[in-house]
Amino acid sequence: MAALGIHILPSQTLQIKRTFPVRRWRHATIEASSVNWAQETCSKENAQVLACPICYEPLSRRGPSGLNLEAIYRSGFKCGRCNKSYSSRNLFLDLTVTAAALDYAENQPTSTELFRSPLVSFLYERGWRQNFSRSGFPGPDQEFEMAQEYFKPAQGGLLVDVSCGSGLFSRKFALCGTYSGVIALDFSENMLRQCYDFTKAQDPSLSNKLALVRADVARLPFPSASVDAVHAGAALHCWPSPSNAIAEITRILRSGGVFVGTTFLRYTASTPPILRPLRERIFQSYSYLTENEIEDLCKTCGLVNYSSKVQQSFIMFSAQKP
């Protein structure tokens, strides 16, 4: 999986002017009752956080309030427009389009199915992720600090860690106390189970700061313009359609919201031209892009203030919703 090639740019700190007000999460009190779904309500801000993945209508909620493991697990959600219900399964809330389907199952690309494997999910933080350093990844601690610099305009807001894997960065974002809420989101059920186990083992108090949601990055279960920050660590190359995913991320970001991602580059400017076709054939199962392609894709999807840092085949890039 590791990409090759050497191209190092000096480290730099991104300064982005704050252009939007910080919106902090407020916990609402929801009283249990026998009133039917159509009559149940929650606070305006809670209602706008999670949405139906089919029509993007904010979901009604029955159960305890809050963005945390226990509250999400004990709550039920329903779309008033589609009349479809969603509930927690195995400690995470399933908000995929096919949630609760009995007979229908989609065949996912190899790059997607690989990370749904129990073995790969178990190994991800137990040796797999550490090997990324061979391709120039600085390591989780430094990558987190780099991302925090980009996310300065979104401090105090809601952060969604898409393709969170075992929650390596989700936990860091939740622990730092910078954000009003952190949602760890992944398509892999087993990755989310690992995220839950790591969360409980690392710090029990994290359960009150983190919510686990299963969803498709190309069909994010949030209303438009409802999220302040989106992080995607070592993820873009695994997405079946990076363009659909980044378009979705753009849709859910508020004006001034920040998207930060890392990935492996297909090749860099220093990769000899004669080797580039070979690398493309080797990595054709994944969506490895070049520096120029990532920038062009972000701008094509409507993002601005693009910036990136490259080290060997590692790239961290950031862009903002205008």
Short mmCIF file of C-alpha atoms in Angstrom, two decimals:
data_model
loop_
_atom_site.label_atom_id
_atom_site.label_comp_id
_atom_site.label_asym_id
_atom_site.label_seq_id
_atom_site.Cartn_x
_atom_site.Cartn_y
_atom_site.Cartn_z
CA MET A 1 0.00 0.00 0.00
CA ALA A 2 2.87 2.35 0.72
CA ALA A 3 3.67 4.84 -2.01
CA LEU A 4 7.21 5.66 -3.08
CA GLY A 5 9.11 8.71 -4.34
CA ILE A 6 10.81 11.56 -2.51
CA HIS A 7 9.62 15.15 -2.50
CA ILE A 8 9.97 17.20 0.68
CA LEU A 9 8.63 20.67 1.20
CA PRO A 10 9.56 22.77 4.24
CA SER A 11 7.09 22.58 7.10
CA GLN A 12 4.90 25.62 7.31
CA THR A 13 2.11 26.88 9.53
CA LEU A 14 -1.15 27.72 7.83
CA GLN A 15 -2.88 30.87 8.99
CA ILE A 16 -6.53 31.12 7.99
CA LYS A 17 -8.63 34.07 8.99
CA ARG A 18 -11.76 33.14 10.90
CA THR A 19 -14.73 33.89 8.68
CA PHE A 20 -17.60 32.28 10.56
CA PRO A 21 -18.98 32.30 14.08
CA VAL A 22 -18.26 29.36 16.33
CA ARG A 23 -21.36 27.34 17.10
CA ARG A 24 -21.08 25.36 20.28
CA TRP A 25 -23.00 22.18 21.08
CA ARG A 26 -25.76 22.56 23.60
CA HIS A 27 -27.24 19.58 25.36
CA ALA A 28 -31.02 19.51 25.31
CA THR A 29 -33.29 17.75 27.78
CA ILE A 30 -35.56 15.22 26.12
CA GLU A 31 -38.38 13.73 28.18
CA ALA A 32 -39.34 10.12 27.54
CA SER A 33 -42.99 9.70 26.58
CA SER A 34 -45.34 7.50 24.62
CA VAL A 35 -46.01 10.23 22.09
CA ASN A 36 -45.60 8.98 18.52
CA TRP A 37 -42.51 9.73 16.44
CA ALA A 38 -44.10 12.61 14.55
CA GLN A 39 -44.75 14.49 17.77
CA GLU A 40 -41.39 13.94 19.43
CA THR A 41 -38.92 16.77 19.18
CA CYS A 42 -35.47 17.64 20.37
CA SER A 43 -33.62 20.92 20.54
CA LYS A 44 -33.04 22.73 17.26
CA GLU A 45 -29.29 22.18 17.38
CA ASN A 46 -29.54 18.47 18.24
CA ALA A 47 -32.05 17.94 15.45
CA GLN A 48 -29.68 19.43 12.91
CA VAL A 49 -26.70 17.22 13.72
CA LEU A 50 -27.75 13.81 12.36
CA ALA A 51 -29.74 13.41 9.17
CA CYS A 52 -31.32 10.72 7.05
CA PRO A 53 -28.76 9.39 4.53
CA ILE A 54 -31.53 9.08 1.94
CA CYS A 55 -33.14 12.54 1.95
CA TYR A 56 -30.85 14.47 4.36
CA GLU A 57 -33.85 15.44 6.49
CA PRO A 58 -32.81 15.99 10.14
CA LEU A 59 -33.71 12.94 12.21
CA SER A 60 -36.16 12.95 15.09
CA ARG A 61 -34.69 11.46 18.22
CA ARG A 62 -36.10 9.55 21.17
CA GLY A 63 -33.83 8.95 24.14
CA PRO A 64 -31.11 10.77 26.10
CA SER A 65 -29.54 13.82 24.52
CA GLY A 66 -25.89 14.34 23.70
CA LEU A 67 -23.14 13.32 21.32
CA ASN A 68 -21.56 10.50 23.30
CA LEU A 69 -21.36 6.72 23.23
CA GLU A 70 -24.02 5.96 25.83
CA ALA A 71 -26.55 8.56 24.65
CA ILE A 72 -26.30 7.46 21.02
CA TYR A 73 -26.50 3.79 21.97
CA ARG A 74 -29.65 4.34 24.04
CA SER A 75 -31.41 6.56 21.49
CA GLY A 76 -33.63 5.79 18.53
CA PHE A 77 -33.79 7.95 15.41
CA LYS A 78 -36.37 8.31 12.67
CA CYS A 79 -36.77 10.24 9.43
CA GLY A 80 -40.18 11.88 9.25
CA ARG A 81 -40.01 12.15 5.48
CA CYS A 82 -38.80 8.63 4.59
CA ASN A 83 -40.46 7.01 7.62
CA LYS A 84 -37.29 4.97 8.17
CA SER A 85 -35.93 4.19 11.63
CA TYR A 86 -32.29 3.98 12.68
CA SER A 87 -30.85 2.56 15.88
CA SER A 88 -27.53 1.66 17.43
CA ARG A 89 -26.06 -1.74 16.63
CA ASN A 90 -23.04 -3.10 18.44
CA LEU A 91 -22.26 0.22 20.12
CA PHE A 92 -22.46 2.44 17.04
CA LEU A 93 -25.31 4.13 15.20
CA ASP A 94 -25.81 2.72 11.70
CA LEU A 95 -26.74 5.55 9.31
CA THR A 96 -25.98 3.84 6.02
CA VAL A 97 -28.63 3.79 3.30
CA THR A 98 -28.88 0.00 3.64
CA ALA A 99 -29.21 0.02 7.43
CA ALA A 100 -31.67 -2.69 8.56
CA ALA A 101 -31.80 -4.27 5.08
CA LEU A 102 -32.48 -8.01 5.35
CA ASP A 103 -31.88 -9.37 1.86
CA TYR A 104 -29.99 -6.68 -0.06
CA ALA A 105 -26.21 -6.33 0.14
CA GLU A 106 -23.87 -4.38 -2.11
CA ASN A 107 -20.52 -5.60 -3.34
CA GLN A 108 -17.95 -3.05 -2.29
CA PRO A 109 -14.54 -2.42 -3.93
CA THR A 110 -11.56 -4.35 -2.58
CA SER A 111 -10.17 -1.22 -0.94
CA THR A 112 -13.41 -0.89 1.06
CA GLU A 113 -13.91 -4.53 1.97
CA LEU A 114 -10.32 -4.92 3.15
CA PHE A 115 -10.89 -2.57 6.07
CA ARG A 116 -14.16 -4.25 7.03
CA SER A 117 -12.15 -7.39 7.78
CA PRO A 118 -11.91 -8.24 11.51
CA LEU A 119 -8.21 -9.08 11.11
CA VAL A 120 -7.23 -5.83 9.36
CA SER A 121 -9.33 -3.81 11.81
CA PHE A 122 -7.57 -5.51 14.72
CA LEU A 123 -4.10 -4.96 13.25
CA TYR A 124 -4.59 -1.34 12.15
CA GLU A 125 -3.24 0.26 15.34
CA ARG A 126 -1.18 -2.79 16.24
CA GLY A 127 1.45 -2.47 13.51
CA TRP A 128 -0.33 -1.66 10.24
CA ARG A 129 -0.53 2.10 10.69
CA GLN A 130 3.03 2.32 12.02
CA ASN A 131 4.34 1.19 8.63
CA PHE A 132 3.08 4.41 7.02
CA SER A 133 6.27 6.10 8.23
CA ARG A 134 8.12 4.35 5.40
CA SER A 135 6.24 6.55 2.94
CA GLY A 136 6.83 9.80 4.81
CA PHE A 137 3.93 9.92 7.28
CA PRO A 138 5.31 11.87 10.28
CA GLY A 139 3.43 9.78 12.85
CA PRO A 140 0.07 10.25 14.60
CA ASP A 141 1.23 12.81 17.18
CA GLN A 142 2.83 15.13 14.65
CA GLU A 143 0.02 14.65 12.14
CA PHE A 144 -2.47 15.60 14.85
CA GLU A 145 -0.56 18.79 15.66
CA MET A 146 -0.36 19.68 11.95
CA ALA A 147 -4.10 19.14 11.57
CA GLN A 148 -4.81 21.27 14.63
CA GLU A 149 -3.04 24.20 12.96
CA TYR A 150 -5.32 23.92 9.96
CA PHE A 151 -8.40 23.54 12.17
CA LYS A 152 -7.86 26.75 14.15
CA PRO A 153 -10.81 28.50 12.41
CA ALA A 154 -13.08 25.61 13.50
CA GLN A 155 -12.19 25.58 17.20
CA GLY A 156 -15.27 25.29 19.38
CA GLY A 157 -17.31 23.70 16.59
CA LEU A 158 -18.43 20.20 15.62
CA LEU A 159 -15.76 17.93 14.08
CA VAL A 160 -16.46 14.79 12.05
CA ASP A 161 -13.61 12.31 11.60
CA VAL A 162 -14.64 10.51 8.40
CA SER A 163 -13.09 7.13 7.60
CA CYS A 164 -11.90 7.20 11.20
CA GLY A 165 -10.71 3.58 11.20
CA SER A 166 -10.01 2.46 14.76
CA GLY A 167 -10.41 6.03 16.00
CA LEU A 168 -6.72 6.90 16.31
CA PHE A 169 -7.35 10.57 15.57
CA SER A 170 -10.97 10.67 16.75
CA ARG A 171 -9.73 10.03 20.28
CA LYS A 172 -7.08 12.73 20.00
CA PHE A 173 -9.63 15.29 18.79
CA ALA A 174 -12.02 14.34 21.60
CA LEU A 175 -9.32 14.45 24.30
CA CYS A 176 -7.92 17.85 23.34
CA GLY A 177 -11.16 19.60 24.34
CA THR A 178 -11.00 21.97 21.38
CA TYR A 179 -14.32 20.94 19.84
CA SER A 180 -17.91 21.04 21.05
CA GLY A 181 -18.49 17.55 19.66
CA VAL A 182 -16.54 14.83 17.85
CA ILE A 183 -18.15 12.16 15.67
CA ALA A 184 -16.05 9.15 14.62
CA LEU A 185 -17.49 7.90 11.34
CA ASP A 186 -16.53 4.87 9.26
CA PHE A 187 -18.13 2.36 6.88
CA SER A 188 -16.41 -0.59 8.57
CA GLU A 189 -18.35 -2.13 11.43
CA ASN A 190 -15.21 -3.81 12.77
CA MET A 191 -13.21 -0.58 12.73
CA LEU A 192 -15.92 1.07 14.81
CA ARG A 193 -15.84 -1.82 17.28
CA GLN A 194 -12.09 -1.37 17.58
CA CYS A 195 -12.65 2.36 18.09
CA TYR A 196 -15.03 1.59 20.95
CA ASP A 197 -12.59 -0.84 22.59
CA PHE A 198 -9.64 1.57 22.30
CA THR A 199 -11.77 4.41 23.66
CA LYS A 200 -12.79 2.44 26.73
CA ALA A 201 -9.25 1.21 27.35
CA GLN A 202 -7.52 4.57 26.86
CA ASP A 203 -9.75 6.81 28.97
CA PRO A 204 -13.27 5.95 30.17
CA SER A 205 -14.16 9.66 30.20
CA LEU A 206 -13.80 9.68 26.41
CA SER A 207 -17.16 7.93 26.24
CA ASN A 208 -18.75 11.28 27.11
CA LYS A 209 -16.91 13.14 24.35
CA LEU A 210 -17.24 10.87 21.32
CA ALA A 211 -20.03 9.41 19.18
CA LEU A 212 -19.61 6.44 16.81
CA VAL A 213 -21.53 6.43 13.52
CA ARG A 214 -21.45 4.01 10.60
CA ALA A 215 -21.94 5.82 7.30
CA ASP A 216 -20.80 6.04 3.70
CA VAL A 217 -18.46 8.95 3.00
CA ALA A 218 -20.30 9.45 -0.31
CA ARG A 219 -23.62 9.78 1.56
CA LEU A 220 -22.88 11.59 4.79
CA PRO A 221 -25.77 11.63 7.28
CA PHE A 222 -25.70 15.33 8.09
CA PRO A 223 -27.78 18.27 6.86
CA SER A 224 -26.10 20.71 4.52
CA ALA A 225 -23.95 23.37 6.19
CA SER A 226 -24.08 21.73 9.64
CA VAL A 227 -20.46 20.75 10.40
CA ASP A 228 -17.49 22.98 11.27
CA ALA A 229 -14.58 20.61 10.59
CA VAL A 230 -14.01 17.37 8.69
CA HIS A 231 -10.90 15.23 9.08
CA ALA A 232 -9.96 12.29 6.85
CA GLY A 233 -6.71 10.62 7.91
CA ALA A 234 -5.03 8.30 5.39
CA ALA A 235 -8.39 7.81 3.75
CA LEU A 236 -8.83 9.45 0.34
CA HIS A 237 -6.99 6.69 -1.54
CA CYS A 238 -9.46 4.11 -0.14
CA TRP A 239 -12.61 5.91 -1.29
CA PRO A 240 -14.34 4.38 -4.34
CA SER A 241 -15.05 7.89 -5.64
CA PRO A 242 -12.95 10.71 -4.15
CA SER A 243 -14.96 13.27 -6.13
CA ASN A 244 -18.28 12.14 -4.63
CA ALA A 245 -16.75 12.07 -1.16
CA ILE A 246 -15.25 15.57 -1.33
CA ALA A 247 -18.46 16.94 -2.84
CA GLU A 248 -20.32 15.48 0.17
CA ILE A 249 -17.79 16.96 2.59
CA THR A 250 -18.25 20.34 0.92
CA ARG A 251 -22.03 20.00 1.25
CA ILE A 252 -22.01 19.38 5.02
CA LEU A 253 -19.42 22.05 5.89
CA ARG A 254 -20.65 25.39 7.15
CA SER A 255 -19.37 28.54 5.50
CA GLY A 256 -15.77 28.89 6.68
CA GLY A 257 -15.63 25.23 7.70
CA VAL A 258 -12.34 23.39 7.22
CA PHE A 259 -11.53 20.06 5.57
CA VAL A 260 -8.18 18.42 6.37
CA GLY A 261 -7.04 15.15 4.83
CA THR A 262 -3.95 12.98 4.47
CA THR A 263 -3.22 10.32 1.90
CA PHE A 264 -0.52 8.59 -0.14
CA LEU A 265 0.42 10.29 -3.38
CA ARG A 266 0.44 8.24 -6.58
CA TYR A 267 3.74 9.85 -7.41
CA THR A 268 5.47 13.16 -6.78
CA ALA A 269 7.29 15.64 -8.98
CA SER A 270 10.55 13.80 -8.28
CA THR A 271 9.25 10.40 -9.44
CA PRO A 272 10.97 9.56 -12.75
CA PRO A 273 8.43 9.73 -15.63
CA ILE A 274 9.42 6.23 -16.77
CA LEU A 275 8.23 4.79 -13.42
CA ARG A 276 4.86 6.57 -13.28
CA PRO A 277 2.89 4.16 -15.53
CA LEU A 278 4.23 1.22 -13.50
CA ARG A 279 3.11 2.77 -10.23
CA GLU A 280 -0.35 3.44 -11.66
CA ARG A 281 -0.74 -0.23 -12.58
CA ILE A 282 0.50 -1.42 -9.19
CA PHE A 283 -1.89 0.80 -7.24
CA GLN A 284 -4.91 0.64 -9.52
CA SER A 285 -7.07 -0.90 -6.76
CA TYR A 286 -6.81 2.38 -4.84
CA SER A 287 -7.55 6.00 -5.73
CA TYR A 288 -4.01 7.35 -5.40
CA LEU A 289 -3.89 10.90 -6.75
CA THR A 290 -1.14 13.39 -7.50
CA GLU A 291 -0.64 16.71 -5.72
CA ASN A 292 -2.19 18.61 -8.63
CA GLU A 293 -5.17 16.26 -8.85
CA ILE A 294 -6.01 16.66 -5.16
CA GLU A 295 -5.86 20.45 -5.39
CA ASP A 296 -7.90 20.49 -8.58
CA LEU A 297 -10.52 18.17 -7.07
CA CYS A 298 -10.93 20.30 -3.94
CA LYS A 299 -11.33 23.46 -6.02
CA THR A 300 -13.70 21.74 -8.45
CA CYS A 301 -15.92 20.78 -5.50
CA GLY A 302 -16.10 24.42 -4.46
CA LEU A 303 -13.48 24.59 -1.71
CA VAL A 304 -11.05 27.51 -1.40
CA ASN A 305 -7.85 28.45 0.47
CA TYR A 306 -6.21 25.18 -0.53
CA SER A 307 -2.88 24.42 1.17
CA SER A 308 -0.72 21.31 1.45
CA LYS A 309 2.41 19.87 3.02
CA VAL A 310 4.30 17.04 1.32
CA GLN A 311 6.95 14.66 2.65
CA GLN A 312 7.98 11.80 0.38
CA SER A 313 4.65 10.22 -0.64
CA PHE A 314 2.74 11.68 2.32
CA ILE A 315 0.51 14.71 1.79
CA MET A 316 -1.60 16.66 4.25
CA PHE A 317 -3.93 19.05 2.52
CA SER A 318 -6.54 21.53 3.71
CA ALA A 319 -9.28 23.58 2.09
CA GLN A 320 -12.15 25.72 3.30
CA LYS A 321 -15.84 26.17 2.50
CA PRO A 322 -16.36 29.71 1.17
#
